[in-house]
Coordinates of C-alpha atoms in Angstrom, one line a residue:
M1 CA 104.9 201.5 51.8
A2 CA 101.3 201.5 50.6
D3 CA 100.3 198.8 53.1
V4 CA 101.6 200.5 56.1
N5 CA 99.4 200.4 59.1
P6 CA 99.7 203.8 60.8
F7 CA 98.4 202.5 64.1
Y8 CA 101.2 199.9 64.3
L9 CA 103.9 202.2 63.1
G10 CA 102.8 204.9 65.5
T11 CA 102.9 202.3 68.4
F12 CA 106.4 201.2 67.4
V13 CA 107.7 204.8 67.3
V14 CA 106.2 205.8 70.6
Y15 CA 107.7 202.6 72.1
L16 CA 111.2 203.4 70.9
I17 CA 110.9 206.9 72.3
I18 CA 109.9 205.6 75.7
V19 CA 112.9 203.2 76.0
L20 CA 115.3 205.9 74.7
A21 CA 114.0 208.2 77.4
L22 CA 114.6 205.6 80.1
G23 CA 118.1 205.2 78.7
V24 CA 118.8 208.9 79.1
W25 CA 117.4 208.8 82.6
G26 CA 119.7 205.8 83.4
Y27 CA 122.7 207.8 82.2
T28 CA 121.9 210.4 84.9
K29 CA 122.0 207.6 87.5
T30 CA 125.2 205.9 86.4
S31 CA 128.1 207.6 88.2
D32 CA 130.8 204.9 88.0
V33 CA 131.7 201.5 86.4
M34 CA 130.0 199.5 89.1
D35 CA 126.7 201.2 88.4
F36 CA 127.2 200.5 84.7
W37 CA 128.2 196.8 85.2
V38 CA 126.0 195.6 88.1
F39 CA 123.6 198.4 89.3
G40 CA 126.1 199.2 92.1
Q41 CA 125.1 195.8 93.6
E42 CA 122.0 197.3 95.0
M43 CA 119.2 195.7 93.0
G44 CA 116.3 194.5 95.1
P45 CA 114.3 191.3 94.5
W46 CA 111.3 193.0 92.8
L47 CA 113.3 194.8 90.2
A48 CA 115.7 191.9 89.8
T49 CA 112.7 189.5 89.2
W50 CA 111.2 191.5 86.3
S51 CA 114.7 192.2 84.8
F52 CA 115.4 188.5 84.8
V53 CA 112.0 187.6 83.3
A54 CA 112.3 190.3 80.6
N55 CA 115.9 189.3 79.8
F56 CA 114.9 185.6 79.7
V57 CA 112.2 186.0 77.1
S58 CA 113.5 186.9 73.7
A59 CA 112.8 187.0 70.0
V60 CA 113.5 183.2 70.2
S61 CA 110.8 182.8 72.8
V62 CA 108.1 184.7 71.0
I63 CA 108.8 184.6 67.3
G64 CA 111.1 181.6 67.3
F65 CA 109.1 179.3 69.7
I66 CA 105.8 180.2 68.2
G67 CA 107.3 179.4 64.8
A68 CA 108.7 176.1 66.1
V69 CA 105.2 175.1 67.4
Y70 CA 103.8 176.1 63.9
G71 CA 106.4 173.7 62.3
E72 CA 106.6 170.9 64.9
G73 CA 103.9 171.1 67.4
Y74 CA 104.0 171.0 71.2
T75 CA 107.1 168.9 71.3
L76 CA 109.0 172.1 72.2
M77 CA 107.6 171.7 75.8
T78 CA 109.1 168.3 76.0
H79 CA 112.7 169.3 75.4
T80 CA 113.7 173.0 75.1
I81 CA 111.3 174.7 77.6
F82 CA 111.6 171.8 80.0
G83 CA 115.4 172.1 80.0
L84 CA 115.2 175.8 80.6
M85 CA 112.8 175.6 83.5
L86 CA 114.8 172.8 85.0
G87 CA 117.9 175.0 84.8
I88 CA 116.3 178.0 86.6
S89 CA 115.1 175.6 89.3
A90 CA 118.6 174.1 89.8
L91 CA 120.3 177.5 89.7
Y92 CA 118.3 178.5 92.8
F93 CA 120.2 175.9 94.8
V94 CA 123.7 177.1 93.9
V95 CA 123.0 180.9 93.8
D96 CA 124.0 181.4 97.4
R97 CA 127.4 179.9 96.8
I98 CA 127.9 182.0 93.7
R99 CA 126.8 185.2 95.4
N100 CA 128.9 184.6 98.5
L101 CA 132.0 184.4 96.2
D102 CA 131.4 188.1 95.3
V103 CA 132.2 187.6 91.7
L104 CA 130.8 190.0 89.0
T105 CA 131.1 187.8 85.9
F106 CA 131.1 184.2 84.8
P107 CA 134.8 184.3 83.8
D108 CA 135.4 185.6 87.4
L109 CA 133.7 182.5 88.7
I110 CA 136.0 180.3 86.5
A111 CA 139.0 182.2 87.7
N112 CA 137.9 181.6 91.2
V113 CA 137.4 177.8 90.9
T114 CA 140.7 177.3 88.9
G115 CA 143.0 179.9 90.6
Y116 CA 144.2 181.1 87.2
Q117 CA 143.3 184.6 86.0
I118 CA 144.0 183.4 82.4
A119 CA 140.6 181.7 82.7
R120 CA 139.0 185.1 82.4
P121 CA 140.0 186.0 78.8
I122 CA 139.6 182.4 77.6
A123 CA 136.1 182.2 78.9
G124 CA 135.3 185.8 78.0
T125 CA 136.2 185.1 74.3
V126 CA 133.7 182.2 74.2
L127 CA 131.0 184.3 75.9
L128 CA 131.5 187.2 73.5
G129 CA 130.9 184.8 70.6
N130 CA 127.7 183.6 72.3
A131 CA 126.5 187.1 73.0
W132 CA 127.2 188.2 69.4
I133 CA 125.1 185.3 68.0
Y134 CA 122.3 186.2 70.4
L135 CA 122.3 189.7 69.3
I136 CA 121.9 188.7 65.7
M137 CA 119.0 186.5 66.7
Q138 CA 117.2 189.4 68.5
L139 CA 117.7 191.9 65.6
V140 CA 116.4 189.4 63.1
G141 CA 113.3 188.7 65.1
A142 CA 112.6 192.4 65.8
S143 CA 113.2 193.4 62.2
L144 CA 111.0 190.6 60.8
L145 CA 108.2 191.8 62.9
V146 CA 108.5 195.5 62.2
T147 CA 109.0 194.9 58.5
T148 CA 105.9 192.7 58.3
I149 CA 103.6 195.2 60.2
T150 CA 104.9 198.4 58.6
G151 CA 105.9 197.4 55.1
A152 CA 109.3 199.2 55.6
P153 CA 112.3 197.3 54.0
Y154 CA 113.9 194.8 56.4
R155 CA 117.4 196.2 55.9
Y156 CA 116.4 199.6 57.1
M157 CA 114.5 198.3 60.1
V158 CA 117.6 196.3 61.2
W159 CA 119.6 199.5 61.4
V160 CA 116.8 201.5 63.1
I161 CA 116.3 199.0 65.8
G162 CA 119.9 198.3 66.2
T163 CA 120.8 202.0 66.7
V164 CA 118.1 202.5 69.3
F165 CA 119.1 199.6 71.6
I166 CA 122.8 200.5 71.2
V167 CA 122.1 204.1 72.3
Y168 CA 120.1 203.4 75.4
T169 CA 122.3 200.6 76.6
V170 CA 125.5 202.4 76.2
L171 CA 124.1 205.4 78.1
G172 CA 123.0 203.8 81.3
G173 CA 124.4 200.3 81.4
M174 CA 122.7 198.0 83.9
V175 CA 120.6 200.9 85.3
S176 CA 119.0 201.6 82.0
V177 CA 118.7 197.9 81.2
A178 CA 117.1 197.0 84.5
W179 CA 114.5 199.8 84.5
T180 CA 113.6 199.3 80.8
D181 CA 113.3 195.5 81.6
L182 CA 110.8 196.2 84.4
L183 CA 108.6 198.1 81.9
Q184 CA 109.1 195.5 79.1
G185 CA 108.7 192.5 81.4
T186 CA 105.4 193.5 82.8
L187 CA 104.1 194.5 79.2
M188 CA 105.3 191.3 77.7
V189 CA 103.7 188.9 80.2
G190 CA 100.5 190.8 80.3
A191 CA 100.2 191.2 76.5
V192 CA 100.9 187.6 75.9
L193 CA 98.2 186.4 78.4
L194 CA 95.7 188.9 76.9
S195 CA 96.5 187.7 73.4
L196 CA 96.0 184.1 74.3
G197 CA 92.7 185.1 75.9
Y198 CA 91.6 186.6 72.6
M199 CA 92.6 183.7 70.6
M200 CA 91.0 181.2 72.9
F201 CA 87.7 183.2 72.7
D202 CA 88.0 183.6 69.0
L203 CA 88.7 179.8 68.3
G204 CA 86.3 178.4 70.8
G205 CA 88.5 177.6 73.9
F206 CA 91.5 175.5 74.8
T207 CA 90.0 172.1 73.9
A208 CA 88.8 173.4 70.5
I209 CA 92.3 174.7 69.7
N210 CA 93.9 171.4 70.6
Q211 CA 91.4 169.3 68.7
Q212 CA 91.8 171.5 65.5
F213 CA 95.7 171.5 66.1
A214 CA 95.6 167.7 66.1
S215 CA 93.4 167.5 63.0
I216 CA 96.0 169.5 61.0
D217 CA 98.7 166.9 62.0
S218 CA 98.3 164.4 64.8
S219 CA 102.1 164.6 65.5
Y220 CA 101.7 168.1 66.6
V221 CA 100.1 167.1 69.9
H222 CA 102.6 164.2 70.5
P223 CA 105.4 164.8 73.1
T224 CA 108.0 163.5 70.6
A225 CA 106.3 164.5 67.3
E226 CA 105.7 160.8 66.7
G227 CA 109.3 159.8 66.1
A228 CA 110.6 163.1 64.9
Y229 CA 112.8 163.1 68.1
T230 CA 114.6 160.1 69.6
L231 CA 114.9 159.8 73.4
I232 CA 118.6 160.5 73.2
G233 CA 118.0 163.5 71.0
I234 CA 115.4 164.9 73.5
A235 CA 117.8 164.2 76.4
A236 CA 120.6 166.1 74.6
I237 CA 118.4 169.1 74.0
I238 CA 117.2 169.2 77.6
V239 CA 120.8 169.0 78.9
A240 CA 122.0 171.7 76.4
F241 CA 119.4 174.2 77.5
F242 CA 119.7 173.3 81.1
G243 CA 123.4 174.1 80.8
T244 CA 122.7 177.5 79.3
I245 CA 121.1 178.8 82.5
F246 CA 124.4 178.0 84.5
T247 CA 126.7 179.3 81.8
E248 CA 125.2 182.6 80.6
Q249 CA 127.2 185.7 81.5
N250 CA 124.2 187.8 82.0
Y251 CA 122.7 185.5 84.7
I252 CA 125.9 185.7 86.7
V253 CA 125.9 189.4 86.3
R254 CA 122.3 189.7 87.6
I255 CA 123.1 187.6 90.6
A256 CA 126.0 189.9 91.3
A257 CA 123.7 192.9 90.8
T258 CA 121.4 191.9 93.7
R259 CA 122.0 193.5 97.1
D260 CA 122.4 190.1 98.9
V261 CA 121.9 186.4 98.8
R262 CA 118.3 186.7 100.0
A263 CA 117.4 189.0 97.1
A264 CA 119.4 186.8 94.6
K265 CA 117.3 183.6 95.8
L266 CA 114.0 185.4 95.8
H267 CA 114.3 186.9 92.3
L268 CA 115.1 183.4 90.9
A269 CA 112.2 181.7 92.7
A270 CA 109.7 184.4 91.6
S271 CA 111.1 184.4 88.0
G272 CA 110.8 180.6 87.8
V273 CA 107.0 180.8 88.6
I274 CA 106.3 183.7 86.3
L275 CA 108.3 182.1 83.3
A276 CA 106.6 178.7 83.8
V277 CA 103.2 180.3 83.4
F278 CA 104.4 182.5 80.5
Y279 CA 105.9 179.6 78.4
T280 CA 102.9 177.4 78.9
A281 CA 100.7 180.3 77.5
L282 CA 103.2 180.9 74.8
V283 CA 103.1 177.4 73.5
V284 CA 99.3 177.2 73.5
L285 CA 99.4 180.6 71.6
G286 CA 101.7 178.9 69.1
G287 CA 99.0 176.2 68.6
A288 CA 96.3 178.8 68.2
T289 CA 98.4 180.7 65.8
T290 CA 98.8 177.5 63.6
V291 CA 95.1 176.8 63.7
A292 CA 94.2 180.3 62.8
L293 CA 96.5 180.5 59.9
E294 CA 95.7 177.1 58.5
T295 CA 91.9 177.4 58.8
T296 CA 92.0 180.7 57.0
G297 CA 94.4 179.6 54.3
L298 CA 97.2 182.0 55.3
S299 CA 100.5 180.7 54.1
V300 CA 104.0 181.8 55.4
E301 CA 107.4 181.6 53.7
T302 CA 109.2 180.5 56.8
Q303 CA 108.1 179.4 60.3
D304 CA 109.6 182.5 61.7
N305 CA 107.0 184.5 59.8
A306 CA 104.0 182.7 61.4
F307 CA 103.4 185.0 64.3
P308 CA 104.0 188.3 62.4
T309 CA 101.5 187.1 59.8
L310 CA 99.0 186.4 62.5
I311 CA 99.3 190.0 63.6
T312 CA 98.9 191.6 60.2
D313 CA 96.4 189.3 58.5
Y314 CA 94.3 187.7 61.2
V315 CA 93.8 189.7 64.4
P316 CA 92.2 193.1 64.5
S317 CA 94.5 196.1 65.1
S318 CA 93.4 196.6 68.6
V319 CA 94.7 193.1 69.4
G320 CA 97.6 193.3 67.1
V321 CA 99.0 196.3 68.9
I322 CA 99.0 194.4 72.2
I323 CA 100.9 191.6 70.5
I324 CA 103.3 194.0 69.0
L325 CA 104.1 195.5 72.5
A326 CA 104.7 191.9 73.9
V327 CA 107.0 191.0 71.0
M328 CA 108.9 194.2 71.0
S329 CA 109.3 194.0 74.8
A330 CA 110.7 190.5 74.6
I331 CA 113.1 191.4 71.9
L332 CA 114.5 194.7 73.2
S333 CA 114.7 193.5 76.8
T334 CA 117.0 190.6 75.9
T335 CA 118.9 192.5 73.2
D336 CA 119.9 195.2 75.6
T337 CA 121.0 192.6 78.3
R338 CA 123.2 190.7 75.7
L339 CA 124.6 193.9 74.5
H340 CA 125.4 195.1 78.0
S341 CA 127.2 191.7 78.7
T342 CA 129.5 192.3 75.7
G343 CA 130.7 195.6 77.4
I344 CA 131.3 194.1 80.8
T345 CA 132.9 191.0 79.3
T346 CA 135.3 193.0 77.2
A347 CA 136.3 195.4 79.9
R348 CA 136.2 193.3 83.0
D349 CA 137.3 189.9 81.6
L350 CA 139.6 190.8 78.8
Y351 CA 140.9 194.4 79.0
S352 CA 141.5 194.4 82.8
Y353 CA 143.3 191.1 82.5
F354 CA 145.9 192.7 80.1
R355 CA 145.7 196.1 81.7
P356 CA 145.2 195.4 85.5
E357 CA 146.3 198.9 86.4
S358 CA 143.6 200.6 84.4
S359 CA 141.2 203.0 86.3
D360 CA 137.6 202.5 86.7
D361 CA 136.9 205.5 84.3
T362 CA 139.0 203.7 81.7
Q363 CA 137.2 200.4 82.1
L364 CA 133.8 202.3 81.9
K365 CA 135.0 203.8 78.6
V366 CA 136.1 200.5 77.3
S367 CA 132.7 199.0 78.2
R368 CA 130.9 201.6 76.3
M369 CA 133.1 201.3 73.3
A370 CA 132.7 197.6 73.2
T371 CA 128.9 198.0 73.5
V372 CA 128.9 200.1 70.4
F373 CA 131.3 197.8 68.5
F374 CA 129.4 194.6 69.1
G375 CA 126.1 196.3 68.5
I376 CA 127.1 197.6 65.1
T377 CA 128.7 194.4 63.9
A378 CA 125.8 192.3 65.0
T379 CA 123.4 194.7 63.3
A380 CA 125.4 194.4 60.1
A381 CA 125.4 190.6 60.3
A382 CA 121.6 190.6 60.9
V383 CA 121.0 192.2 57.5
N384 CA 121.8 188.7 56.0
P385 CA 121.4 186.3 58.9
P386 CA 123.3 182.9 58.7
G387 CA 120.3 180.9 59.8
S388 CA 116.8 180.8 61.3
I389 CA 116.3 182.1 64.8
I390 CA 115.8 178.7 66.3
E391 CA 118.9 177.3 64.5
L392 CA 121.1 180.0 66.0
Y393 CA 119.5 179.5 69.4
N394 CA 120.3 175.8 69.3
F395 CA 123.9 176.5 68.2
R396 CA 124.8 178.8 71.1
A397 CA 123.2 176.5 73.6
V398 CA 125.6 173.7 72.5
L399 CA 128.5 176.2 72.7
L400 CA 127.8 177.3 76.3
T401 CA 126.9 173.9 77.7
S402 CA 129.8 172.1 76.1
A403 CA 132.4 174.5 77.2
F404 CA 131.4 175.4 80.7
L405 CA 128.8 173.3 82.5
I406 CA 130.9 170.3 83.6
P407 CA 134.3 171.9 84.3
V408 CA 133.1 175.1 86.0
Y409 CA 130.6 173.6 88.3
G410 CA 132.7 170.5 88.9
G411 CA 135.4 172.9 90.1
L412 CA 132.9 174.9 92.2
Y413 CA 131.8 171.8 94.2
W414 CA 134.9 169.5 93.9
V415 CA 137.5 170.8 96.2
G416 CA 141.1 170.0 94.8
L417 CA 140.0 169.5 91.2
S418 CA 143.0 170.2 89.0
S419 CA 142.9 173.8 87.7
R420 CA 144.7 173.1 84.4
A421 CA 142.3 170.1 83.8
I422 CA 139.4 172.6 84.2
L423 CA 140.9 175.0 81.6
A424 CA 141.6 172.2 79.2
S425 CA 138.1 170.8 79.7
V426 CA 136.6 174.2 78.8
V427 CA 138.6 174.5 75.6
T428 CA 138.1 170.9 74.5
G429 CA 134.4 170.9 75.2
A430 CA 133.9 174.2 73.3
I431 CA 135.9 173.0 70.2
L432 CA 134.4 169.5 70.0
G433 CA 130.8 170.5 70.8
V434 CA 130.7 173.2 68.3
G435 CA 132.6 171.1 65.7
A436 CA 130.0 168.3 66.2
E437 CA 127.1 170.8 65.8
F438 CA 128.5 171.9 62.5
A439 CA 128.8 168.3 61.4
G440 CA 125.3 167.4 62.6
G441 CA 126.4 165.1 65.3
L442 CA 129.1 162.4 65.5
Y443 CA 128.2 158.9 64.6
G444 CA 124.7 159.4 65.7
V445 CA 125.7 161.1 69.1
P446 CA 124.1 164.5 69.5
S447 CA 126.5 167.4 69.5
A448 CA 125.7 168.4 73.1
F449 CA 126.7 165.0 74.3
V450 CA 129.9 165.0 72.2
G451 CA 130.9 168.4 73.9
L452 CA 129.9 167.3 77.4
G453 CA 131.5 163.8 77.0
S454 CA 134.8 165.2 75.8
A455 CA 134.8 167.8 78.5
L456 CA 134.2 165.2 81.1
L457 CA 136.9 162.9 79.8
V458 CA 139.5 165.6 79.6
L459 CA 138.5 166.8 83.0
F460 CA 139.0 163.4 84.5
I461 CA 142.2 162.4 82.7
G462 CA 143.7 165.8 83.3
H463 CA 142.9 165.7 87.0
V464 CA 144.5 162.3 87.4
L465 CA 147.7 163.4 85.5
L466 CA 148.0 166.9 86.8
S467 CA 146.5 167.1 90.3
D468 CA 149.9 166.4 92.1
S469 CA 151.9 168.9 90.1
E470 CA 150.0 172.1 90.5
P471 CA 148.4 174.4 93.2
K472 CA 144.7 173.8 93.4
G473 CA 141.9 176.3 92.6
G474 CA 139.3 177.7 94.9
T475 CA 140.5 181.4 95.2
I476 CA 141.3 183.9 92.5
A477 CA 144.9 184.0 92.0
S478 CA 147.4 185.6 89.6
D479 CA 149.1 183.5 86.9

C-alpha cells in the first residue's frame, strides 16, 4: 500500500458514493415490477441513447480492446468493431417490428415467433450463462484497474466493486441503471476524447503515432495483421459480433423500455453515431498507448494490463484521473445492465413460466434475489478468472450468435416457419457452436460458422419434416 496514489483512490471512492446515491434515488422511483424491469416503458430517446451507449461500452471495450490493439494492432477495427457497428445499423431496421410486438425480453420474442412458451426458459438459460460470463469480464477489468492504481490487493477490490454494483442495481432496477448510465455514458465518451487529445499532443499528433506504431511492428497497421487472420476467420468474427447485437437480452429490454417506436429508432440511430466516433478514438488511443509504453520501456505482464500501466506510469495524475473516470464509467455502466438482465431473465423468463400465477410483487422479489445471487457468484468467479477479457468476450459472442441469430430472426420474418424446428435450431446451434469454440474450430472452420451452419441445417431440415404436423408460430401461445 506504500505506492497508493491518494488522488486516484479518492476519485474512486467518490465515484462509488455517487453511483450508490443514484441507486438509492432510483429505489424511491421504483414502485412496481415494470419500473424495475423496463422503466415503466416510459424512457425517452435522450435517456435511452446514453443508456445504450454506456451499456454498450464495457471493460472489454476500454481495457480489453486497448489491450488487443497493444497485442495485435489496428486489425480489431477490421473484424470485431466492424461487426458490432454493422449490427447496430441493422438492428435499426428491425426495431419497429420488435417494439410493435410489445415483448419485454428476448425469450418473449422467441416465444412469439415459435408459439411455444417453453422457448422462454430454454432461451433464458442460455442468456443467463452469457450474462454471467459478461459479469466476470467486467469485474476482472474493473478490479485490474483499481488494483493497479491503488496498490490494494486484487481479491479485495473484486469484492468491493462487486458489492457496490449489486447494491445499486438491486435497489432501483432499470431506473437506477438508466440514470447512472446517463452520468457514466457522458463521462466515458468525454474522458476518452480528452485522453486521446492529450496523447496526440504528447506524442506529436495522429500521423506521428501511426508512424511510430508501424515502426514497432509493421503488422500493427495492416488490416489483417499481415496474415494473422484469414479472410474466413475475419468473416466469422464479423458475423459473431454482428449477431450479438440481435441476441443480447439487454438490447431487447432497452427497446421495450422506450415509450414508443419513434423513441426506440431514434435512440439506436443516435447511439450508432456516438459509438462509431467513440470506437475510432478508442482504437487510436490503443495505438498511442502502445507507442507510449514501448518508447519509454514500460513492460506489462499481460495485454489487459497495458492501459492501467499507462495510467500509473506514463500520464500525469491530472490526466490519469480523467482516464479512470472513463474506464470506471464504462465498466460499471455495462456491469449493472448485465446484472439487471439476470434479474429480469430469472423472474420473467424462468420463474413466471413455472409459476404463471405469481404476483407482480413476487416477481419483483425474485428479480432482486436473482440479481444478488448472480452478482455474488460472478464476483467469486472473478477472483480467479478463467481467461483474459477478450477471450471471454469472444466465447460469449459465439454462444449468442450460434444459438439465436438464424432461428429467431428467421422465425420473425418467415411466416409459417416450423416452431419446433426453431427450438431445435436454437439448442443445436448453442451446443455445437460452443463445443467448436472449446475445440478451437472444427476442421479449420471457425466456431461461429460451425454454430450458424448447424443451426441453419437443423432449421431447414426440421421445417421440411415438421411444418405440416404442428401449429405455426407468430403469436405467443401456451404449450
